[in-house]
Amino acid sequence: MTSGLWELVARGVWTTVQLLVLSALLGAAVSFVVGIARTHQSRTVRFFAGLYTTVFRGTSALIMIFWIYFVLPLSFGWQLVPMWAGTLALGLTYGAYGSEIVRGAIAAVDPAQREGGIALSFTPWQRMRLILLPQAVPEMIPPFSNLLVELLKGTALVSLMGMGDLAFSGNLVRLALQESAEIYTYVLLIYFVIAFLLTRLMRGLEKKLKAGVGKEPRAGVEATRQPEVTGVGGVS
């Protein structure tokens, strides 16, 4: 490929990374807000949080992109640029999946921890912030890592509304060179490299968070061996 075509692909990679970061930030915010709301004491709050999750999990991300980009201008008279339309659609859609990860991780915390917070007269928000979330967040990292990779692959959907992401740029290069096998192999490898880096980053974050709450021993530190009781009053 010529330098101009490689530059086109590089711009597509940059657009994909921007879209991934923005939609991941929005999706993470939605995940925690809705996921925590799913555990709220108020039945009304739980209902609306559950309704949001049901609607966006049951809706195609592609159709949501088309709806936000093409239908909203007709209904409300204002047009989002492709980047923000894609960010909004992907963030809201994948945030619905992430909310179930948050809800499940919070529910999996030992009930004794919650009861301990009640015994200390903590408010519900204090129990969530000081007790539940610090223990639940490390358990969220592996499923969030998978969801982030799925989001990366989902960014290719924005190419269908003419946004110059990696998939769109790769298709333009394919049309220019008439070399489908070579171009799409390059595109596949670029997606794989980005996904691999994301996975390694999330794995490192998981280890750091689990070490911070004592769920995994630090490197080079051995667990203290407890003495074995051999009988009444006898210790070996």
PDB file of C-alpha atoms in Angstrom:
ATOM      1  CA  MET A   1       0.000   0.000   0.000  1.00  0.00           C
ATOM      2  CA  THR A   2       1.054   3.585  -0.582  1.00  0.00           C
ATOM      3  CA  SER A   3       1.807   5.974   2.268  1.00  0.00           C
ATOM      4  CA  GLY A   4      -1.467   7.779   1.616  1.00  0.00           C
ATOM      5  CA  LEU A   5      -3.485   4.598   2.069  1.00  0.00           C
ATOM      6  CA  TRP A   6      -1.596   3.704   5.241  1.00  0.00           C
ATOM      7  CA  GLU A   7      -2.377   7.200   6.532  1.00  0.00           C
ATOM      8  CA  LEU A   8      -6.062   6.554   5.814  1.00  0.00           C
ATOM      9  CA  VAL A   9      -5.901   3.327   7.816  1.00  0.00           C
ATOM     10  CA  ALA A  10      -4.075   5.101  10.669  1.00  0.00           C
ATOM     11  CA  ARG A  11      -6.806   7.747  10.827  1.00  0.00           C
ATOM     12  CA  GLY A  12      -9.352   4.940  10.953  1.00  0.00           C
ATOM     13  CA  VAL A  13      -7.509   3.313  13.872  1.00  0.00           C
ATOM     14  CA  TRP A  14      -7.431   6.638  15.736  1.00  0.00           C
ATOM     15  CA  THR A  15     -11.158   7.152  15.157  1.00  0.00           C
ATOM     16  CA  THR A  16     -11.887   3.627  16.427  1.00  0.00           C
ATOM     17  CA  VAL A  17      -9.780   4.191  19.560  1.00  0.00           C
ATOM     18  CA  GLN A  18     -11.524   7.512  20.251  1.00  0.00           C
ATOM     19  CA  LEU A  19     -14.941   5.926  19.827  1.00  0.00           C
ATOM     20  CA  LEU A  20     -13.930   2.997  22.038  1.00  0.00           C
ATOM     21  CA  VAL A  21     -12.693   5.230  24.862  1.00  0.00           C
ATOM     22  CA  LEU A  22     -15.674   7.588  24.794  1.00  0.00           C
ATOM     23  CA  SER A  23     -18.307   4.864  24.580  1.00  0.00           C
ATOM     24  CA  ALA A  24     -16.493   2.822  27.262  1.00  0.00           C
ATOM     25  CA  LEU A  25     -16.529   5.803  29.644  1.00  0.00           C
ATOM     26  CA  LEU A  26     -20.222   6.393  29.003  1.00  0.00           C
ATOM     27  CA  GLY A  27     -20.956   2.677  29.283  1.00  0.00           C
ATOM     28  CA  ALA A  28     -19.060   2.419  32.581  1.00  0.00           C
ATOM     29  CA  ALA A  29     -20.986   5.357  34.046  1.00  0.00           C
ATOM     30  CA  VAL A  30     -24.292   3.847  32.925  1.00  0.00           C
ATOM     31  CA  SER A  31     -23.271   0.425  34.239  1.00  0.00           C
ATOM     32  CA  PHE A  32     -22.593   1.664  37.759  1.00  0.00           C
ATOM     33  CA  VAL A  33     -25.575   4.018  37.967  1.00  0.00           C
ATOM     34  CA  VAL A  34     -28.081   1.471  36.667  1.00  0.00           C
ATOM     35  CA  GLY A  35     -26.404  -1.503  38.357  1.00  0.00           C
ATOM     36  CA  ILE A  36     -26.471   0.175  41.771  1.00  0.00           C
ATOM     37  CA  ALA A  37     -30.047   1.309  41.122  1.00  0.00           C
ATOM     38  CA  ARG A  38     -30.977  -2.349  40.540  1.00  0.00           C
ATOM     39  CA  THR A  39     -30.037  -3.000  44.201  1.00  0.00           C
ATOM     40  CA  HIS A  40     -31.873   0.052  45.575  1.00  0.00           C
ATOM     41  CA  GLN A  41     -34.367  -0.328  48.397  1.00  0.00           C
ATOM     42  CA  SER A  42     -37.045   1.558  46.448  1.00  0.00           C
ATOM     43  CA  ARG A  43     -39.159  -0.670  44.236  1.00  0.00           C
ATOM     44  CA  THR A  44     -39.766   2.245  41.846  1.00  0.00           C
ATOM     45  CA  VAL A  45     -36.032   2.826  41.338  1.00  0.00           C
ATOM     46  CA  ARG A  46     -35.475  -0.885  40.750  1.00  0.00           C
ATOM     47  CA  PHE A  47     -38.353  -0.986  38.272  1.00  0.00           C
ATOM     48  CA  PHE A  48     -37.064   1.845  36.078  1.00  0.00           C
ATOM     49  CA  ALA A  49     -33.492   0.541  36.239  1.00  0.00           C
ATOM     50  CA  GLY A  50     -34.735  -2.913  35.225  1.00  0.00           C
ATOM     51  CA  LEU A  51     -36.845  -1.396  32.436  1.00  0.00           C
ATOM     52  CA  TYR A  52     -33.819   0.408  31.029  1.00  0.00           C
ATOM     53  CA  THR A  53     -31.749  -2.764  31.123  1.00  0.00           C
ATOM     54  CA  THR A  54     -34.477  -4.813  29.442  1.00  0.00           C
ATOM     55  CA  VAL A  55     -35.058  -2.287  26.662  1.00  0.00           C
ATOM     56  CA  PHE A  56     -31.425  -1.727  25.726  1.00  0.00           C
ATOM     57  CA  ARG A  57     -30.394  -5.378  26.054  1.00  0.00           C
ATOM     58  CA  GLY A  58     -33.273  -6.356  23.813  1.00  0.00           C
ATOM     59  CA  THR A  59     -32.490  -3.771  21.111  1.00  0.00           C
ATOM     60  CA  SER A  60     -29.979  -4.145  18.298  1.00  0.00           C
ATOM     61  CA  ALA A  61     -26.971  -1.847  18.695  1.00  0.00           C
ATOM     62  CA  LEU A  62     -26.978  -1.268  14.931  1.00  0.00           C
ATOM     63  CA  ILE A  63     -30.621  -0.180  14.902  1.00  0.00           C
ATOM     64  CA  MET A  64     -29.950   2.038  17.940  1.00  0.00           C
ATOM     65  CA  ILE A  65     -27.137   3.762  16.010  1.00  0.00           C
ATOM     66  CA  PHE A  66     -29.458   4.317  13.036  1.00  0.00           C
ATOM     67  CA  TRP A  67     -32.242   5.532  15.311  1.00  0.00           C
ATOM     68  CA  ILE A  68     -30.062   8.091  17.091  1.00  0.00           C
ATOM     69  CA  TYR A  69     -28.353   9.267  13.897  1.00  0.00           C
ATOM     70  CA  PHE A  70     -31.281   9.295  11.475  1.00  0.00           C
ATOM     71  CA  VAL A  71     -34.516   9.379  13.515  1.00  0.00           C
ATOM     72  CA  LEU A  72     -33.627  11.909  16.235  1.00  0.00           C
ATOM     73  CA  PRO A  73     -33.016  14.731  13.703  1.00  0.00           C
ATOM     74  CA  LEU A  74     -36.494  14.175  12.225  1.00  0.00           C
ATOM     75  CA  SER A  75     -38.149  14.016  15.652  1.00  0.00           C
ATOM     76  CA  PHE A  76     -36.359  16.801  17.543  1.00  0.00           C
ATOM     77  CA  GLY A  77     -34.778  18.917  14.828  1.00  0.00           C
ATOM     78  CA  TRP A  78     -31.136  18.543  15.839  1.00  0.00           C
ATOM     79  CA  GLN A  79     -28.370  16.386  14.397  1.00  0.00           C
ATOM     80  CA  LEU A  80     -25.563  14.642  16.249  1.00  0.00           C
ATOM     81  CA  VAL A  81     -22.197  14.289  14.559  1.00  0.00           C
ATOM     82  CA  PRO A  82     -21.351  10.637  13.780  1.00  0.00           C
ATOM     83  CA  MET A  83     -18.825  10.347  16.636  1.00  0.00           C
ATOM     84  CA  TRP A  84     -21.320  11.420  19.288  1.00  0.00           C
ATOM     85  CA  ALA A  85     -24.163   9.417  17.772  1.00  0.00           C
ATOM     86  CA  GLY A  86     -21.999   6.292  17.832  1.00  0.00           C
ATOM     87  CA  THR A  87     -20.767   7.033  21.352  1.00  0.00           C
ATOM     88  CA  LEU A  88     -24.294   7.522  22.662  1.00  0.00           C
ATOM     89  CA  ALA A  89     -25.696   4.409  20.996  1.00  0.00           C
ATOM     90  CA  LEU A  90     -22.848   2.096  21.970  1.00  0.00           C
ATOM     91  CA  GLY A  91     -22.445   3.517  25.482  1.00  0.00           C
ATOM     92  CA  LEU A  92     -26.126   3.151  26.318  1.00  0.00           C
ATOM     93  CA  THR A  93     -26.394  -0.311  24.769  1.00  0.00           C
ATOM     94  CA  TYR A  94     -23.298  -1.853  26.305  1.00  0.00           C
ATOM     95  CA  GLY A  95     -23.931  -0.006  29.559  1.00  0.00           C
ATOM     96  CA  ALA A  96     -27.116  -2.060  29.911  1.00  0.00           C
ATOM     97  CA  TYR A  97     -25.054  -5.250  29.772  1.00  0.00           C
ATOM     98  CA  GLY A  98     -22.521  -3.790  32.186  1.00  0.00           C
ATOM     99  CA  SER A  99     -25.249  -2.922  34.682  1.00  0.00           C
ATOM    100  CA  GLU A 100     -25.960  -6.620  35.122  1.00  0.00           C
ATOM    101  CA  ILE A 101     -22.275  -7.214  35.850  1.00  0.00           C
ATOM    102  CA  VAL A 102     -22.361  -4.520  38.551  1.00  0.00           C
ATOM    103  CA  ARG A 103     -25.612  -5.803  40.049  1.00  0.00           C
ATOM    104  CA  GLY A 104     -24.374  -9.397  40.128  1.00  0.00           C
ATOM    105  CA  ALA A 105     -21.026  -8.487  41.704  1.00  0.00           C
ATOM    106  CA  ILE A 106     -22.692  -6.433  44.436  1.00  0.00           C
ATOM    107  CA  ALA A 107     -25.180  -9.210  45.155  1.00  0.00           C
ATOM    108  CA  ALA A 108     -22.300 -11.704  45.431  1.00  0.00           C
ATOM    109  CA  VAL A 109     -20.647  -9.866  48.342  1.00  0.00           C
ATOM    110  CA  ASP A 110     -20.948 -11.825  51.591  1.00  0.00           C
ATOM    111  CA  PRO A 111     -24.192 -10.745  53.345  1.00  0.00           C
ATOM    112  CA  ALA A 112     -22.246 -10.555  56.589  1.00  0.00           C
ATOM    113  CA  GLN A 113     -20.383  -7.567  55.177  1.00  0.00           C
ATOM    114  CA  ARG A 114     -23.630  -5.727  54.589  1.00  0.00           C
ATOM    115  CA  GLU A 115     -24.885  -6.683  58.052  1.00  0.00           C
ATOM    116  CA  GLY A 116     -21.657  -5.381  59.541  1.00  0.00           C
ATOM    117  CA  GLY A 117     -22.265  -2.010  57.921  1.00  0.00           C
ATOM    118  CA  ILE A 118     -25.784  -1.942  59.343  1.00  0.00           C
ATOM    119  CA  ALA A 119     -24.401  -2.770  62.784  1.00  0.00           C
ATOM    120  CA  LEU A 120     -22.027   0.193  62.459  1.00  0.00           C
ATOM    121  CA  SER A 121     -25.007   2.463  61.639  1.00  0.00           C
ATOM    122  CA  PHE A 122     -23.732   3.197  58.140  1.00  0.00           C
ATOM    123  CA  THR A 123     -26.176   4.773  55.718  1.00  0.00           C
ATOM    124  CA  PRO A 124     -27.027   2.750  52.568  1.00  0.00           C
ATOM    125  CA  TRP A 125     -24.684   4.943  50.520  1.00  0.00           C
ATOM    126  CA  GLN A 126     -21.873   4.516  53.050  1.00  0.00           C
ATOM    127  CA  ARG A 127     -22.329   0.739  52.983  1.00  0.00           C
ATOM    128  CA  MET A 128     -22.212   0.805  49.200  1.00  0.00           C
ATOM    129  CA  ARG A 129     -19.184   3.098  48.972  1.00  0.00           C
ATOM    130  CA  LEU A 130     -17.088   1.793  51.873  1.00  0.00           C
ATOM    131  CA  ILE A 131     -17.983  -1.891  52.055  1.00  0.00           C
ATOM    132  CA  LEU A 132     -19.736  -3.330  49.016  1.00  0.00           C
ATOM    133  CA  LEU A 133     -18.088  -1.616  46.040  1.00  0.00           C
ATOM    134  CA  PRO A 134     -14.459  -2.095  47.209  1.00  0.00           C
ATOM    135  CA  GLN A 135     -15.110  -5.851  47.368  1.00  0.00           C
ATOM    136  CA  ALA A 136     -17.335  -6.077  44.295  1.00  0.00           C
ATOM    137  CA  VAL A 137     -15.270  -4.037  41.818  1.00  0.00           C
ATOM    138  CA  PRO A 138     -12.352  -6.525  41.558  1.00  0.00           C
ATOM    139  CA  GLU A 139     -14.859  -9.258  40.692  1.00  0.00           C
ATOM    140  CA  MET A 140     -16.296  -7.074  37.923  1.00  0.00           C
ATOM    141  CA  ILE A 141     -13.024  -6.732  36.033  1.00  0.00           C
ATOM    142  CA  PRO A 142     -12.988 -10.099  34.132  1.00  0.00           C
ATOM    143  CA  PRO A 143     -16.544  -9.747  32.754  1.00  0.00           C
ATOM    144  CA  PHE A 144     -15.930  -6.061  32.054  1.00  0.00           C
ATOM    145  CA  SER A 145     -12.808  -7.070  30.128  1.00  0.00           C
ATOM    146  CA  ASN A 146     -14.900  -9.347  27.918  1.00  0.00           C
ATOM    147  CA  LEU A 147     -17.512  -6.612  27.489  1.00  0.00           C
ATOM    148  CA  LEU A 148     -14.819  -4.100  26.509  1.00  0.00           C
ATOM    149  CA  VAL A 149     -13.564  -6.422  23.774  1.00  0.00           C
ATOM    150  CA  GLU A 150     -17.144  -6.865  22.560  1.00  0.00           C
ATOM    151  CA  LEU A 151     -17.489  -3.073  22.528  1.00  0.00           C
ATOM    152  CA  LEU A 152     -14.322  -2.806  20.433  1.00  0.00           C
ATOM    153  CA  LYS A 153     -15.827  -5.149  17.861  1.00  0.00           C
ATOM    154  CA  GLY A 154     -19.123  -3.273  18.067  1.00  0.00           C
ATOM    155  CA  THR A 155     -17.434  -0.017  17.027  1.00  0.00           C
ATOM    156  CA  ALA A 156     -17.276  -1.396  13.470  1.00  0.00           C
ATOM    157  CA  LEU A 157     -21.053  -0.861  13.251  1.00  0.00           C
ATOM    158  CA  VAL A 158     -20.571   2.908  12.930  1.00  0.00           C
ATOM    159  CA  SER A 159     -18.995   2.380   9.499  1.00  0.00           C
ATOM    160  CA  LEU A 160     -22.524   1.795   8.177  1.00  0.00           C
ATOM    161  CA  MET A 161     -23.401   5.454   8.777  1.00  0.00           C
ATOM    162  CA  GLY A 162     -20.282   6.607   6.915  1.00  0.00           C
ATOM    163  CA  MET A 163     -18.048   7.244   9.912  1.00  0.00           C
ATOM    164  CA  GLY A 164     -14.356   6.880   9.068  1.00  0.00           C
ATOM    165  CA  ASP A 165     -13.412   4.210  11.604  1.00  0.00           C
ATOM    166  CA  LEU A 166     -11.037   1.306  10.996  1.00  0.00           C
ATOM    167  CA  ALA A 167     -13.661  -0.843   9.246  1.00  0.00           C
ATOM    168  CA  PHE A 168     -14.738   2.021   6.969  1.00  0.00           C
ATOM    169  CA  SER A 169     -11.147   2.990   6.131  1.00  0.00           C
ATOM    170  CA  GLY A 170     -10.251  -0.626   5.424  1.00  0.00           C
ATOM    171  CA  ASN A 171     -13.150  -0.901   3.007  1.00  0.00           C
ATOM    172  CA  LEU A 172     -12.052   2.250   1.184  1.00  0.00           C
ATOM    173  CA  VAL A 173      -8.539   0.844   0.816  1.00  0.00           C
ATOM    174  CA  ARG A 174      -9.993  -2.452  -0.436  1.00  0.00           C
ATOM    175  CA  LEU A 175     -11.986  -0.628  -3.103  1.00  0.00           C
ATOM    176  CA  ALA A 176      -8.899   1.333  -4.156  1.00  0.00           C
ATOM    177  CA  LEU A 177      -6.596  -1.684  -4.423  1.00  0.00           C
ATOM    178  CA  GLN A 178      -9.123  -4.438  -5.193  1.00  0.00           C
ATOM    179  CA  GLU A 179      -7.288  -6.664  -2.697  1.00  0.00           C
ATOM    180  CA  SER A 180      -9.841  -8.019  -0.238  1.00  0.00           C
ATOM    181  CA  ALA A 181      -7.761 -10.782   1.360  1.00  0.00           C
ATOM    182  CA  GLU A 182      -4.718  -8.632   2.126  1.00  0.00           C
ATOM    183  CA  ILE A 183      -6.620  -5.579   3.389  1.00  0.00           C
ATOM    184  CA  TYR A 184      -9.073  -7.436   5.590  1.00  0.00           C
ATOM    185  CA  THR A 185      -6.230  -9.506   7.038  1.00  0.00           C
ATOM    186  CA  TYR A 186      -4.517  -6.280   8.084  1.00  0.00           C
ATOM    187  CA  VAL A 187      -7.765  -5.009   9.600  1.00  0.00           C
ATOM    188  CA  LEU A 188      -8.289  -8.259  11.522  1.00  0.00           C
ATOM    189  CA  LEU A 189      -4.750  -8.085  12.907  1.00  0.00           C
ATOM    190  CA  ILE A 190      -5.206  -4.473  14.023  1.00  0.00           C
ATOM    191  CA  TYR A 191      -8.431  -5.346  15.862  1.00  0.00           C
ATOM    192  CA  PHE A 192      -6.674  -8.325  17.465  1.00  0.00           C
ATOM    193  CA  VAL A 193      -3.739  -6.211  18.663  1.00  0.00           C
ATOM    194  CA  ILE A 194      -6.064  -3.613  20.224  1.00  0.00           C
ATOM    195  CA  ALA A 195      -8.129  -6.357  21.902  1.00  0.00           C
ATOM    196  CA  PHE A 196      -4.968  -8.050  23.210  1.00  0.00           C
ATOM    197  CA  LEU A 197      -3.701  -4.789  24.720  1.00  0.00           C
ATOM    198  CA  LEU A 198      -7.088  -4.157  26.339  1.00  0.00           C
ATOM    199  CA  THR A 199      -7.108  -7.647  27.836  1.00  0.00           C
ATOM    200  CA  ARG A 200      -3.620  -7.272  29.288  1.00  0.00           C
ATOM    201  CA  LEU A 201      -4.507  -3.849  30.703  1.00  0.00           C
ATOM    202  CA  MET A 202      -7.644  -5.160  32.383  1.00  0.00           C
ATOM    203  CA  ARG A 203      -5.784  -8.184  33.774  1.00  0.00           C
ATOM    204  CA  GLY A 204      -3.191  -5.923  35.350  1.00  0.00           C
ATOM    205  CA  LEU A 205      -5.955  -3.767  36.820  1.00  0.00           C
ATOM    206  CA  GLU A 206      -7.656  -6.849  38.245  1.00  0.00           C
ATOM    207  CA  LYS A 207      -4.465  -8.015  39.986  1.00  0.00           C
ATOM    208  CA  LYS A 208      -3.880  -4.556  41.440  1.00  0.00           C
ATOM    209  CA  LEU A 209      -7.426  -4.233  42.772  1.00  0.00           C
ATOM    210  CA  LYS A 210      -7.496  -7.733  44.241  1.00  0.00           C
ATOM    211  CA  ALA A 211      -4.149  -7.189  45.937  1.00  0.00           C
ATOM    212  CA  GLY A 212      -5.541  -3.987  47.430  1.00  0.00           C
ATOM    213  CA  VAL A 213      -8.384  -5.830  49.176  1.00  0.00           C
ATOM    214  CA  GLY A 214      -6.301  -8.855  50.153  1.00  0.00           C
ATOM    215  CA  LYS A 215      -7.851 -11.298  47.682  1.00  0.00           C
ATOM    216  CA  GLU A 216      -4.552 -12.172  46.086  1.00  0.00           C
ATOM    217  CA  PRO A 217      -1.112 -12.303  47.744  1.00  0.00           C
ATOM    218  CA  ARG A 218       1.433  -9.833  46.482  1.00  0.00           C
ATOM    219  CA  ALA A 219       4.285 -11.131  44.393  1.00  0.00           C
ATOM    220  CA  GLY A 220       7.142 -12.453  46.482  1.00  0.00           C
ATOM    221  CA  VAL A 221       5.095 -12.559  49.687  1.00  0.00           C
ATOM    222  CA  GLU A 222       4.325 -15.989  51.100  1.00  0.00           C
ATOM    223  CA  ALA A 223       1.356 -16.701  53.303  1.00  0.00           C
ATOM    224  CA  THR A 224       2.172 -17.292  56.943  1.00  0.00           C
ATOM    225  CA  ARG A 225       1.807 -20.956  57.848  1.00  0.00           C
ATOM    226  CA  GLN A 226      -0.466 -21.481  60.819  1.00  0.00           C
ATOM    227  CA  PRO A 227       0.515 -24.035  63.485  1.00  0.00           C
ATOM    228  CA  GLU A 228      -1.445 -27.277  63.494  1.00  0.00           C
ATOM    229  CA  VAL A 229      -3.329 -28.312  66.626  1.00  0.00           C
ATOM    230  CA  THR A 230      -2.539 -31.931  67.500  1.00  0.00           C
ATOM    231  CA  GLY A 231      -4.644 -32.324  70.590  1.00  0.00           C
ATOM    232  CA  VAL A 232      -6.012 -30.604  73.634  1.00  0.00           C
ATOM    233  CA  GLY A 233      -3.451 -27.975  74.488  1.00  0.00           C
ATOM    234  CA  GLY A 234      -0.913 -29.522  72.092  1.00  0.00           C
ATOM    235  CA  VAL A 235       0.576 -27.630  69.189  1.00  0.00           C
ATOM    236  CA  SER A 236       3.050 -29.185  66.764  1.00  0.00           C
TER     237      SER A 236
END
